[in-house]
Tab-separated table of C-alpha atoms and ligand atoms in Angstrom:
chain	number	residue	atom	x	y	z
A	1	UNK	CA	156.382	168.488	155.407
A	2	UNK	CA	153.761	169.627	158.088
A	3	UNK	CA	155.069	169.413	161.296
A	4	UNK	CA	151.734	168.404	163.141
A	5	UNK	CA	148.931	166.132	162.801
A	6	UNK	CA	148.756	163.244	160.573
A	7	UNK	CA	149.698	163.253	156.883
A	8	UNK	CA	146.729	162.897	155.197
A	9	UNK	CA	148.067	162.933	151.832
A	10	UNK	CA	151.012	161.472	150.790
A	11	UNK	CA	152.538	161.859	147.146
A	12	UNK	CA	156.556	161.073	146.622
A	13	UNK	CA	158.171	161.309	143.327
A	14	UNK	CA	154.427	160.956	142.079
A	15	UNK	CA	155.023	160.485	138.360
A	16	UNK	CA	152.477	160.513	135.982
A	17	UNK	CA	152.763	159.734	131.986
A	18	UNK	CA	149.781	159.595	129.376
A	19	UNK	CA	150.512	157.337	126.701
A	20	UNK	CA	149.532	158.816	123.091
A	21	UNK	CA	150.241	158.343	119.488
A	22	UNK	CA	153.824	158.711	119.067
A	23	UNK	CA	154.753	160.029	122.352
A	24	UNK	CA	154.827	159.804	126.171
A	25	UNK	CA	153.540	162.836	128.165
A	26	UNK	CA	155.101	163.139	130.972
A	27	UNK	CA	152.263	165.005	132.769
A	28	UNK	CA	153.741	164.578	136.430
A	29	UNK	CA	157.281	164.153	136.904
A	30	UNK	CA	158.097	163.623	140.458
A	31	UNK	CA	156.072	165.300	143.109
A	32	UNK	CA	156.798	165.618	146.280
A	33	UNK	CA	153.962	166.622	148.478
A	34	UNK	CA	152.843	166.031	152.361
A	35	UNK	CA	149.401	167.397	153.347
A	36	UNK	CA	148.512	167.145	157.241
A	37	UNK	CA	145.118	167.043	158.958
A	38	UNK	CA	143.751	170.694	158.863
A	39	UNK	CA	145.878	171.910	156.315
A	40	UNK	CA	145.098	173.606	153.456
A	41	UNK	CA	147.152	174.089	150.496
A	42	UNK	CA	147.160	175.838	147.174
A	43	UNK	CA	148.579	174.859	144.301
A	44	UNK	CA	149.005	177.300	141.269
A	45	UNK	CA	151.380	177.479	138.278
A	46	UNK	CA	150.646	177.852	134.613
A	47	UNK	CA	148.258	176.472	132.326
A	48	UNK	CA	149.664	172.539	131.942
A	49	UNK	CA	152.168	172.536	134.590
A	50	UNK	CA	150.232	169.661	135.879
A	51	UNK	CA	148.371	170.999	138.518
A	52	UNK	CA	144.866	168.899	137.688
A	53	UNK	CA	146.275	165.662	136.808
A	54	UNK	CA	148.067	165.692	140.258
A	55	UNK	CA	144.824	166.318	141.979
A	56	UNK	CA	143.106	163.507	139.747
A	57	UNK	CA	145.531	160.710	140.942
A	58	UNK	CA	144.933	161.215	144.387
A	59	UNK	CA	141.531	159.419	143.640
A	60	UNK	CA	142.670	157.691	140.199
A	61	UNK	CA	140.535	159.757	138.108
A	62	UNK	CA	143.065	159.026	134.866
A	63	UNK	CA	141.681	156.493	132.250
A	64	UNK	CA	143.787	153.558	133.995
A	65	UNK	CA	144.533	151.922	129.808
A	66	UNK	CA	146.553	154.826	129.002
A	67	UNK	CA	147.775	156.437	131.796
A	68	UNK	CA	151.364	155.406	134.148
A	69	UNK	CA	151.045	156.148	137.629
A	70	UNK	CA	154.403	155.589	139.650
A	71	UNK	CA	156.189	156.749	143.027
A	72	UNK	CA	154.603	156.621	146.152
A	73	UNK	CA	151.001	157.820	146.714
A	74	UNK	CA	149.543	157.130	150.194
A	75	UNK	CA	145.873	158.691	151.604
A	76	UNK	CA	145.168	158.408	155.295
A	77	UNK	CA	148.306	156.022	155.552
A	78	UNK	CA	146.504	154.105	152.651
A	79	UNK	CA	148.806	153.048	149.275
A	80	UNK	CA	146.285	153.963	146.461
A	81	UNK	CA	148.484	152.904	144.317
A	82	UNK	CA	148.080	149.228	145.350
A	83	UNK	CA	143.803	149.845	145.596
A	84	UNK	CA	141.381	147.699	143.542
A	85	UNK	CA	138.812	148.637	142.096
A	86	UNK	CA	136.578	147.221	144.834
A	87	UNK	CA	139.082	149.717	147.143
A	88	UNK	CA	138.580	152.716	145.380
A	89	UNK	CA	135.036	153.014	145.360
A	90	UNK	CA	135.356	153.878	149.004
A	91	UNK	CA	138.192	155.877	148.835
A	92	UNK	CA	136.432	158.536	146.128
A	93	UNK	CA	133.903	160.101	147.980
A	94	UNK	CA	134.095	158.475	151.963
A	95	UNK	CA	137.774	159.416	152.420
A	96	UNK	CA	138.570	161.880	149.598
A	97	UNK	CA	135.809	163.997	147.550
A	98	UNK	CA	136.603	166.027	144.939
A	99	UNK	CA	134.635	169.637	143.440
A	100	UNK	CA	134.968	170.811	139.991
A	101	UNK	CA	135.335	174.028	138.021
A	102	UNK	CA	131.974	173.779	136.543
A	103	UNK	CA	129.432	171.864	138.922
A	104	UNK	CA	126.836	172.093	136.154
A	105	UNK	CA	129.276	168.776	134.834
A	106	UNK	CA	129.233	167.380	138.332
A	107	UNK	CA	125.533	167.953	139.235
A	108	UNK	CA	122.705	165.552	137.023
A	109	UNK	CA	120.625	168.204	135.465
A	110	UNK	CA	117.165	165.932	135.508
A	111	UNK	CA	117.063	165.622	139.416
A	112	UNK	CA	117.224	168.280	142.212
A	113	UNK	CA	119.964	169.099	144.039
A	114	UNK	CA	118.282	167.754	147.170
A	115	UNK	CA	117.355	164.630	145.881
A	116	UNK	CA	120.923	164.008	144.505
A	117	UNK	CA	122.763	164.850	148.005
A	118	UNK	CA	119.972	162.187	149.748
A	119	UNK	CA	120.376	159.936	147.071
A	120	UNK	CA	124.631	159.780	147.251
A	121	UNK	CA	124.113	160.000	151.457
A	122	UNK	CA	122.043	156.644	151.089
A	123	UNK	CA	124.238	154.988	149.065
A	124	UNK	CA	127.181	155.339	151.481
A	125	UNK	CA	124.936	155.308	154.818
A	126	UNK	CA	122.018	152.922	155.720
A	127	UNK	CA	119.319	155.709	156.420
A	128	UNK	CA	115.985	155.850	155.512
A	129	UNK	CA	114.907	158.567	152.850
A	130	UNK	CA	113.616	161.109	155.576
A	131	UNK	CA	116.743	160.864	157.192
A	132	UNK	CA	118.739	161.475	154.323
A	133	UNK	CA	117.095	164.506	153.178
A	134	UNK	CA	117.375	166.091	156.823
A	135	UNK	CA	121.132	165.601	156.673
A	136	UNK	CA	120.982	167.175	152.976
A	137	UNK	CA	118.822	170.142	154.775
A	138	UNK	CA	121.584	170.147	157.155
A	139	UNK	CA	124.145	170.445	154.181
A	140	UNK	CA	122.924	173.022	152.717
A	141	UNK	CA	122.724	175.094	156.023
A	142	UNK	CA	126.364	174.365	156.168
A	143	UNK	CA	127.134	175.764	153.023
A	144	UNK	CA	124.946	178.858	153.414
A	145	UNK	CA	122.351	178.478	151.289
A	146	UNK	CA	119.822	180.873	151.626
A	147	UNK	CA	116.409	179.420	152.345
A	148	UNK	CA	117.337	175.805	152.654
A	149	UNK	CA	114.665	173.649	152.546
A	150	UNK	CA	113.224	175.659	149.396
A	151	UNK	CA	116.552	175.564	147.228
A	152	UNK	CA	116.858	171.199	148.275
A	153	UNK	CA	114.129	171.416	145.756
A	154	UNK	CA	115.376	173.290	142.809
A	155	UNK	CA	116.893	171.942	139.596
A	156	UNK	CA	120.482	172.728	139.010
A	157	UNK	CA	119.808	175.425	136.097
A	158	UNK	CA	117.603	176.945	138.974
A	159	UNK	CA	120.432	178.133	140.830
A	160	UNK	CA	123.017	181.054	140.230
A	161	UNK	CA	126.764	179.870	139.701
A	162	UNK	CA	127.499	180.534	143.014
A	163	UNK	CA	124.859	179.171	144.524
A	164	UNK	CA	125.449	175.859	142.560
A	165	UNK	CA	129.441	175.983	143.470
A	166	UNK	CA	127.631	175.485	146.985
A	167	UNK	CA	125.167	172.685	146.228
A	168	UNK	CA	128.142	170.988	144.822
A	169	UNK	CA	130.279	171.573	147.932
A	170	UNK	CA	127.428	170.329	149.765
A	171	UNK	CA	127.796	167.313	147.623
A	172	UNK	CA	131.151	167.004	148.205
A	173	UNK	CA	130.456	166.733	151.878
A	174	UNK	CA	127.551	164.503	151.826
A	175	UNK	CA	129.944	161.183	152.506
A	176	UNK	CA	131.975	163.160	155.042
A	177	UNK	CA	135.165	163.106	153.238
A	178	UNK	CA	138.702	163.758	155.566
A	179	UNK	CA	140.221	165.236	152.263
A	180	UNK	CA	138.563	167.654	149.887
A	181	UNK	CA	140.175	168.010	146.616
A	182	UNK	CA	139.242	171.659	144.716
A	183	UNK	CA	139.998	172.190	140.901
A	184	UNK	CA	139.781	175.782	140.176
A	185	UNK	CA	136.642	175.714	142.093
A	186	UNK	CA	135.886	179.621	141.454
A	187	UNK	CA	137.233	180.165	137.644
A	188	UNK	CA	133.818	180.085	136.253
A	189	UNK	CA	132.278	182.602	139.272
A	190	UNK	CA	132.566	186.555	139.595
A	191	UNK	CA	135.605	187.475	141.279
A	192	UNK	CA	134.148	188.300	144.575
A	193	UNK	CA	131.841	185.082	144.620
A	194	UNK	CA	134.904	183.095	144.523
A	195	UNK	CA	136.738	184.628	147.295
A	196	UNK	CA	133.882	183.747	149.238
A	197	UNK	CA	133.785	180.681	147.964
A	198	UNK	CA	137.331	179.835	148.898
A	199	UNK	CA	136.541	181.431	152.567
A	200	UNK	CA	133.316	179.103	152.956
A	201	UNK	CA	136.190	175.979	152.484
A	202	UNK	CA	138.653	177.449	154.954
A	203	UNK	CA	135.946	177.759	157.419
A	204	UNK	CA	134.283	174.472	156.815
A	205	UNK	CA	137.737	173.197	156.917
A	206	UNK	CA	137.846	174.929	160.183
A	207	UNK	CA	134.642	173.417	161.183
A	208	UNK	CA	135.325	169.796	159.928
A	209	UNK	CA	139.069	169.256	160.327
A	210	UNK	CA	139.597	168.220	156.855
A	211	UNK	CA	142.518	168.579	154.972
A	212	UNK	CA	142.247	170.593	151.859
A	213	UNK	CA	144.051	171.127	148.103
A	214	UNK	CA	143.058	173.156	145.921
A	215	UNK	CA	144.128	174.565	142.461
A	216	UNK	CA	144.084	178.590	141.441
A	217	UNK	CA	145.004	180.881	139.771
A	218	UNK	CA	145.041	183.390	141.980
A	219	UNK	CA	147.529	184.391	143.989
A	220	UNK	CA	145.834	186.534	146.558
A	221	UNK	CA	143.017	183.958	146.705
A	222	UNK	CA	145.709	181.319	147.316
A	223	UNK	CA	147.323	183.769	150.361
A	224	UNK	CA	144.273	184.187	151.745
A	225	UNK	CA	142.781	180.691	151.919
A	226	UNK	CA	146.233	178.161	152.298
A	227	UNK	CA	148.327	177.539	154.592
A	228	UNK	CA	151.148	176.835	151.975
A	229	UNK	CA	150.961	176.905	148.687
A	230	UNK	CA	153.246	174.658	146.276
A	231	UNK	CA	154.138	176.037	142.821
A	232	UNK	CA	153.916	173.277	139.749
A	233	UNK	CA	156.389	173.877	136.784
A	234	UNK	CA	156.337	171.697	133.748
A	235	UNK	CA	154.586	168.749	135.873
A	236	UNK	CA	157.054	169.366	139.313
A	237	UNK	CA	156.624	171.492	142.173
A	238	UNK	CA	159.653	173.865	142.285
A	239	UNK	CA	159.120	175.641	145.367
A	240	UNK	CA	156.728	175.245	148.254
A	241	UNK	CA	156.124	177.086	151.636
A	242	UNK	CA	154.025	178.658	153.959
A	243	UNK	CA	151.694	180.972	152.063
A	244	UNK	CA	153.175	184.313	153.633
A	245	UNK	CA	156.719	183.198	153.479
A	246	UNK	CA	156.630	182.087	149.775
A	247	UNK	CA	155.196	184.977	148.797
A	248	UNK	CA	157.452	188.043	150.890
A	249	UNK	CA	160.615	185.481	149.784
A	250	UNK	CA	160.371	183.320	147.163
A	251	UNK	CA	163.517	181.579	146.284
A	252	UNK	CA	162.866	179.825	142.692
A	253	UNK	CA	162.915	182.289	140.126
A	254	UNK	CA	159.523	181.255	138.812
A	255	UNK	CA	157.550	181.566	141.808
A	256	UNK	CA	159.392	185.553	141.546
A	257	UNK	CA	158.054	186.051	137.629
A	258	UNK	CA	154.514	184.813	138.713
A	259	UNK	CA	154.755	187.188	141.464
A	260	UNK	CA	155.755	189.825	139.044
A	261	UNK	CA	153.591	189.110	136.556
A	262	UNK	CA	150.660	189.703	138.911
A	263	UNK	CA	151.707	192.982	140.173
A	264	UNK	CA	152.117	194.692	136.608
A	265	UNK	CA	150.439	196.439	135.140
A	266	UNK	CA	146.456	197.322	136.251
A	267	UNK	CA	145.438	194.927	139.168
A	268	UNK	CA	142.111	193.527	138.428
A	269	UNK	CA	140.198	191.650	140.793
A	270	UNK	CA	140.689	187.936	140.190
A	271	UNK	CA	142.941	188.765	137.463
A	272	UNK	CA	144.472	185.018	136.025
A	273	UNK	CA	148.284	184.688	136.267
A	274	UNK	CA	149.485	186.586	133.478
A	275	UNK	CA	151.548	184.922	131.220
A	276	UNK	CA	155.924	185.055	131.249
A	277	UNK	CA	157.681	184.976	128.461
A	278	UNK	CA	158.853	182.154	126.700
A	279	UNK	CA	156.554	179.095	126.217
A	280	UNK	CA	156.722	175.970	128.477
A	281	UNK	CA	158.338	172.850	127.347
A	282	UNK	CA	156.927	170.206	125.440
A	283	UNK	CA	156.203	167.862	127.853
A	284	UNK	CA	157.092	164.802	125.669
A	285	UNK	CA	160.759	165.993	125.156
A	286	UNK	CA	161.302	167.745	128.614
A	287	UNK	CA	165.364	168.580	128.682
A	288	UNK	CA	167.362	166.762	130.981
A	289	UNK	CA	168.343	170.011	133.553
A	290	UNK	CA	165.949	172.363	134.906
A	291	UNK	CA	162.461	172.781	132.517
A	292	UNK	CA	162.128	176.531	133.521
A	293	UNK	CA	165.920	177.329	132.387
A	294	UNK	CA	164.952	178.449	128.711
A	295	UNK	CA	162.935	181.175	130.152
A	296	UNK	CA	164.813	182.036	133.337
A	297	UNK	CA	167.065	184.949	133.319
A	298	UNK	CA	168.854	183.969	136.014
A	299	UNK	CA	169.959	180.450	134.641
A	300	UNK	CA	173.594	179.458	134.230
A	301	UNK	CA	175.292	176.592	132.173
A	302	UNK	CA	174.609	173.765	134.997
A	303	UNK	CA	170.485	174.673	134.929
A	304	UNK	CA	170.417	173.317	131.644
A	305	UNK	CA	172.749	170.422	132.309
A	306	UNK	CA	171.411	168.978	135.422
A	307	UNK	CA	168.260	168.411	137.175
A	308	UNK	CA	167.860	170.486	140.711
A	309	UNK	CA	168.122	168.691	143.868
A	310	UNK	CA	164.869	169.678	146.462
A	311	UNK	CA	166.879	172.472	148.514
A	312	UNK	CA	165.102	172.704	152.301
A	313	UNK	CA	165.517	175.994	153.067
A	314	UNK	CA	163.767	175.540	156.689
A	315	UNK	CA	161.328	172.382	158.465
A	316	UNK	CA	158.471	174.349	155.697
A	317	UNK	CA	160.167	175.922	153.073
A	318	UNK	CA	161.678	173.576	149.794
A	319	UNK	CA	162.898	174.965	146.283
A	320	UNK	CA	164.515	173.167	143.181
A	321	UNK	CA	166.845	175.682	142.075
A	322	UNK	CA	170.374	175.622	141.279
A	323	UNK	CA	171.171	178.814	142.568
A	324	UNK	CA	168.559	179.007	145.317
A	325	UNK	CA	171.421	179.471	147.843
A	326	UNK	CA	172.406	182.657	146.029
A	327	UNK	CA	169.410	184.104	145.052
A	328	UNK	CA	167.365	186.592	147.202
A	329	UNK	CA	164.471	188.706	145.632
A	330	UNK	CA	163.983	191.965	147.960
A	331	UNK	CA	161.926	193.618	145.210
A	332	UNK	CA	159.624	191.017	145.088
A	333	UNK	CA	158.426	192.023	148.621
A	334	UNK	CA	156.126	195.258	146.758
A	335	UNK	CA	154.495	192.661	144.585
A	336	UNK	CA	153.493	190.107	147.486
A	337	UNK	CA	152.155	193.190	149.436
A	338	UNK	CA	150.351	194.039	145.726
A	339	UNK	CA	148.942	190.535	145.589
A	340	UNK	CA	147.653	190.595	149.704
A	341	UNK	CA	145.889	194.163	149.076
A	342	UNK	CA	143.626	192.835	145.955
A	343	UNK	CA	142.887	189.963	147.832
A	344	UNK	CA	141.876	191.793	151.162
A	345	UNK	CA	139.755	194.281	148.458
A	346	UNK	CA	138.044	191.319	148.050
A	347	UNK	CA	137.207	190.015	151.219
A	348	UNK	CA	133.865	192.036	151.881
A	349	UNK	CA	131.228	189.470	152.884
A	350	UNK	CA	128.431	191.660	152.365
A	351	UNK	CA	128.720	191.979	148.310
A	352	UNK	CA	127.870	188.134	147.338
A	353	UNK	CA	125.093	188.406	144.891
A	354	UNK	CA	124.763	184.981	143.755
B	401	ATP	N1	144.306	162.243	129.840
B	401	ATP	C1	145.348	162.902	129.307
B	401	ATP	N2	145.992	162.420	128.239
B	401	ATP	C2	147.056	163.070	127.701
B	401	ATP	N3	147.557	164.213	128.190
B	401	ATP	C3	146.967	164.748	129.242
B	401	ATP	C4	145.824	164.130	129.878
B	401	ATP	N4	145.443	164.893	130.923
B	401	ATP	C5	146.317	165.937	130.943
B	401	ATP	N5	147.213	165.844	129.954
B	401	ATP	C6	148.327	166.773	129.705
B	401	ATP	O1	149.076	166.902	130.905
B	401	ATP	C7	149.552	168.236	131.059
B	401	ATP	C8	149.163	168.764	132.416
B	401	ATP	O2	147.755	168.960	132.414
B	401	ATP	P1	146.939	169.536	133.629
B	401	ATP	O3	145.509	169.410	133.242
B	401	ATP	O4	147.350	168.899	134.897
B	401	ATP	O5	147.377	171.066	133.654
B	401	ATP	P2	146.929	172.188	134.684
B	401	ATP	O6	148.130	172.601	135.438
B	401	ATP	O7	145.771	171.711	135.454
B	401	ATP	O8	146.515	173.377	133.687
B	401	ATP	P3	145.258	174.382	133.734
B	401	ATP	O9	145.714	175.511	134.597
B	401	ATP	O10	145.107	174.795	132.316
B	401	ATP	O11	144.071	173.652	134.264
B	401	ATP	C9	148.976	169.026	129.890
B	401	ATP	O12	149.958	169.128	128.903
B	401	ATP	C10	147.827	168.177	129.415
B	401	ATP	O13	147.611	168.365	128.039
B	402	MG	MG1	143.767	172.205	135.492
């Protein structure tokens, strides 16, 4: 979908079904989703629309007994789908690396952070230990860490949230990955610690060239940090763009409620999508048309009947609706200039406190 540099991530009609007891989840049901060198993009939607589990196959993080992964899913022109297990170790962490919510889970709570950034540089590089820890230094400079080589020393539980969101982005970085993949990577942190989380990854993405995806819940965060931001519904993407255009003219009547939904009502900083009406599908008996129908008050006879076609609505722009043609949302327009105002509140460099 980019229209320059090389795709770096690849994912068509990426399906994705858990077996369990009884039933088949179908977690992922064919996503469609180019990321170029450079490029950052955000993906948001609900609570279970899939948004994590996408991000986990790009490095085959799913318990491979129980989980289906099908379609096309290509890294730096690679097929991971075709990767041993010999393959992937290089893959998770050289090529792609991934941060977490919580990097209390990702960091080992017995060793300092220092000594766990040398440690993962040596096992990817030949370097001797002295050399390791000056690139971990070097790290941690990167990430803004104040006072360096003091902080290579601490313990994880020695560091504030945000400070440890940064260790683990250092982390992340140690192997020099071309893709960084970002799970909620602020949820946890004080709303103006994660916008400058998210603007220490746009600028190291600056910096490095990678290519970045990560998952929010914020749309103002998402505005402000991607280049284009894909929307997930009931494990598809149902409209994705360029981050300005999707939000002063969305086109699938979802993207417009979660729009809505953030501009009602008091604005809070950081404020989590607040929830539509109507309850998303069971994802073990999704209906053959369009999974948002049931809620959508614009939906017809033929959304429930049929599934929507991928509508290109210009070389950027993409939306699964059936009435995408028809549908325009002027009043949306307030909302998106809502969403960029909290988000610009935020941006204030000088208030991180962690
Ligand atoms: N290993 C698994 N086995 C079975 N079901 C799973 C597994 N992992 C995820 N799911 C299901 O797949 C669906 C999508 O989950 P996913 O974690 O991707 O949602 P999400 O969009 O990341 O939501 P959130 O915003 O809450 O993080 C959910 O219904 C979830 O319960
Ligand atoms: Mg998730």
């Amino acid at each position: 979908m980019a229209e320059q540099g090389k795709t770096m991530v690849r994912l068509h009609d990426l399906r994705v079904t858990f077996k369990a007891p009884g039933k088949t989840i179908r977690a992922v049901s064919g996503v469609d989703l180019e990321v170029a060198e450079g490029e950052v993009v955000a993906l948001i939607g609900e609570s279970g629309s899939g948004k994590s589990v996408t991000l986990r196959s790009i490095m085959r993080l799913h318990p491979e007994s129980r989980t289906r992964i099908e379609g096309g899913l290509e890294v730096d022109g690679r097929d991971v789908l075709a990767m041993t297990g010999r393959e992937l170790s290089p893959l998770r962490g050289d090529t792609v690396a991934m941060i977490f919510q919580e990097p209390l889970l990702a960091l080992d709570p017995v060793y300092t952070v220092g000594a766990q950034i040398a440690e993962t540089i040596r096992r990817h590089r030949k370097v001797s230990a002295a050399e390791a820890r000056a690139q971990a230094l070097a790290l941690f400079e990167k990430v803004r860490i104040p006072s360096p080589a003091r902080r290579l020393d601490a313990y994880p539980h020695e560091m504030s949230g945000g400070m440890r969101q940064r260790a683990m982005i250092a982390l992340a970085l140690s192997c020099s990955p071309k893709v960084l993949l970002a799970d909620e990577p602020t949820t946890a942190l004080d709303a103006t610690v994660q916008i400058q989380i998210l603007l220490l990854l746009r600028e190291l993405q600056r910096e490095l060239g990678l290519s970045i995806v990560f998952v929010t819940h914020d749309i103002g965060a998402a505005v402000e940090v991607a280049d284009r931001i894909a929307v997930m519904y009931a494990g598809r993407i149902v409209e994705q763009g360029p981050a300005a255009q999707l939000l002063a003219q969305p086109r699938h009547p979802y993207t417009m409620s979660l729009l809505q939904s953030r501009s009602h009502g008091a604005l809070q900083k950081g404020q989590r999508l607040q929830t539509i009406p109507g309850a998303p599908p069971d994802l073990s008996n999704l209906p053959p048309g369009c999974a948002f129908a049931p809620r959508c008050s614009y939906a017809v006879a033929a959304c429930q009947a049929q599934q929507p076609a991928e509508l290109r609505l210009d070389a950027q722009h993409a939306v699964r609706c059936l009435r995408a043609q028809e549908l325009q949302f002027a009043e949306v327009a307030n909302a998106a200039a809502a969403a960029a105002a909290i988000s610009n509140d935020l941006f204030d460099p000088t208030k991180e406190t962690a």
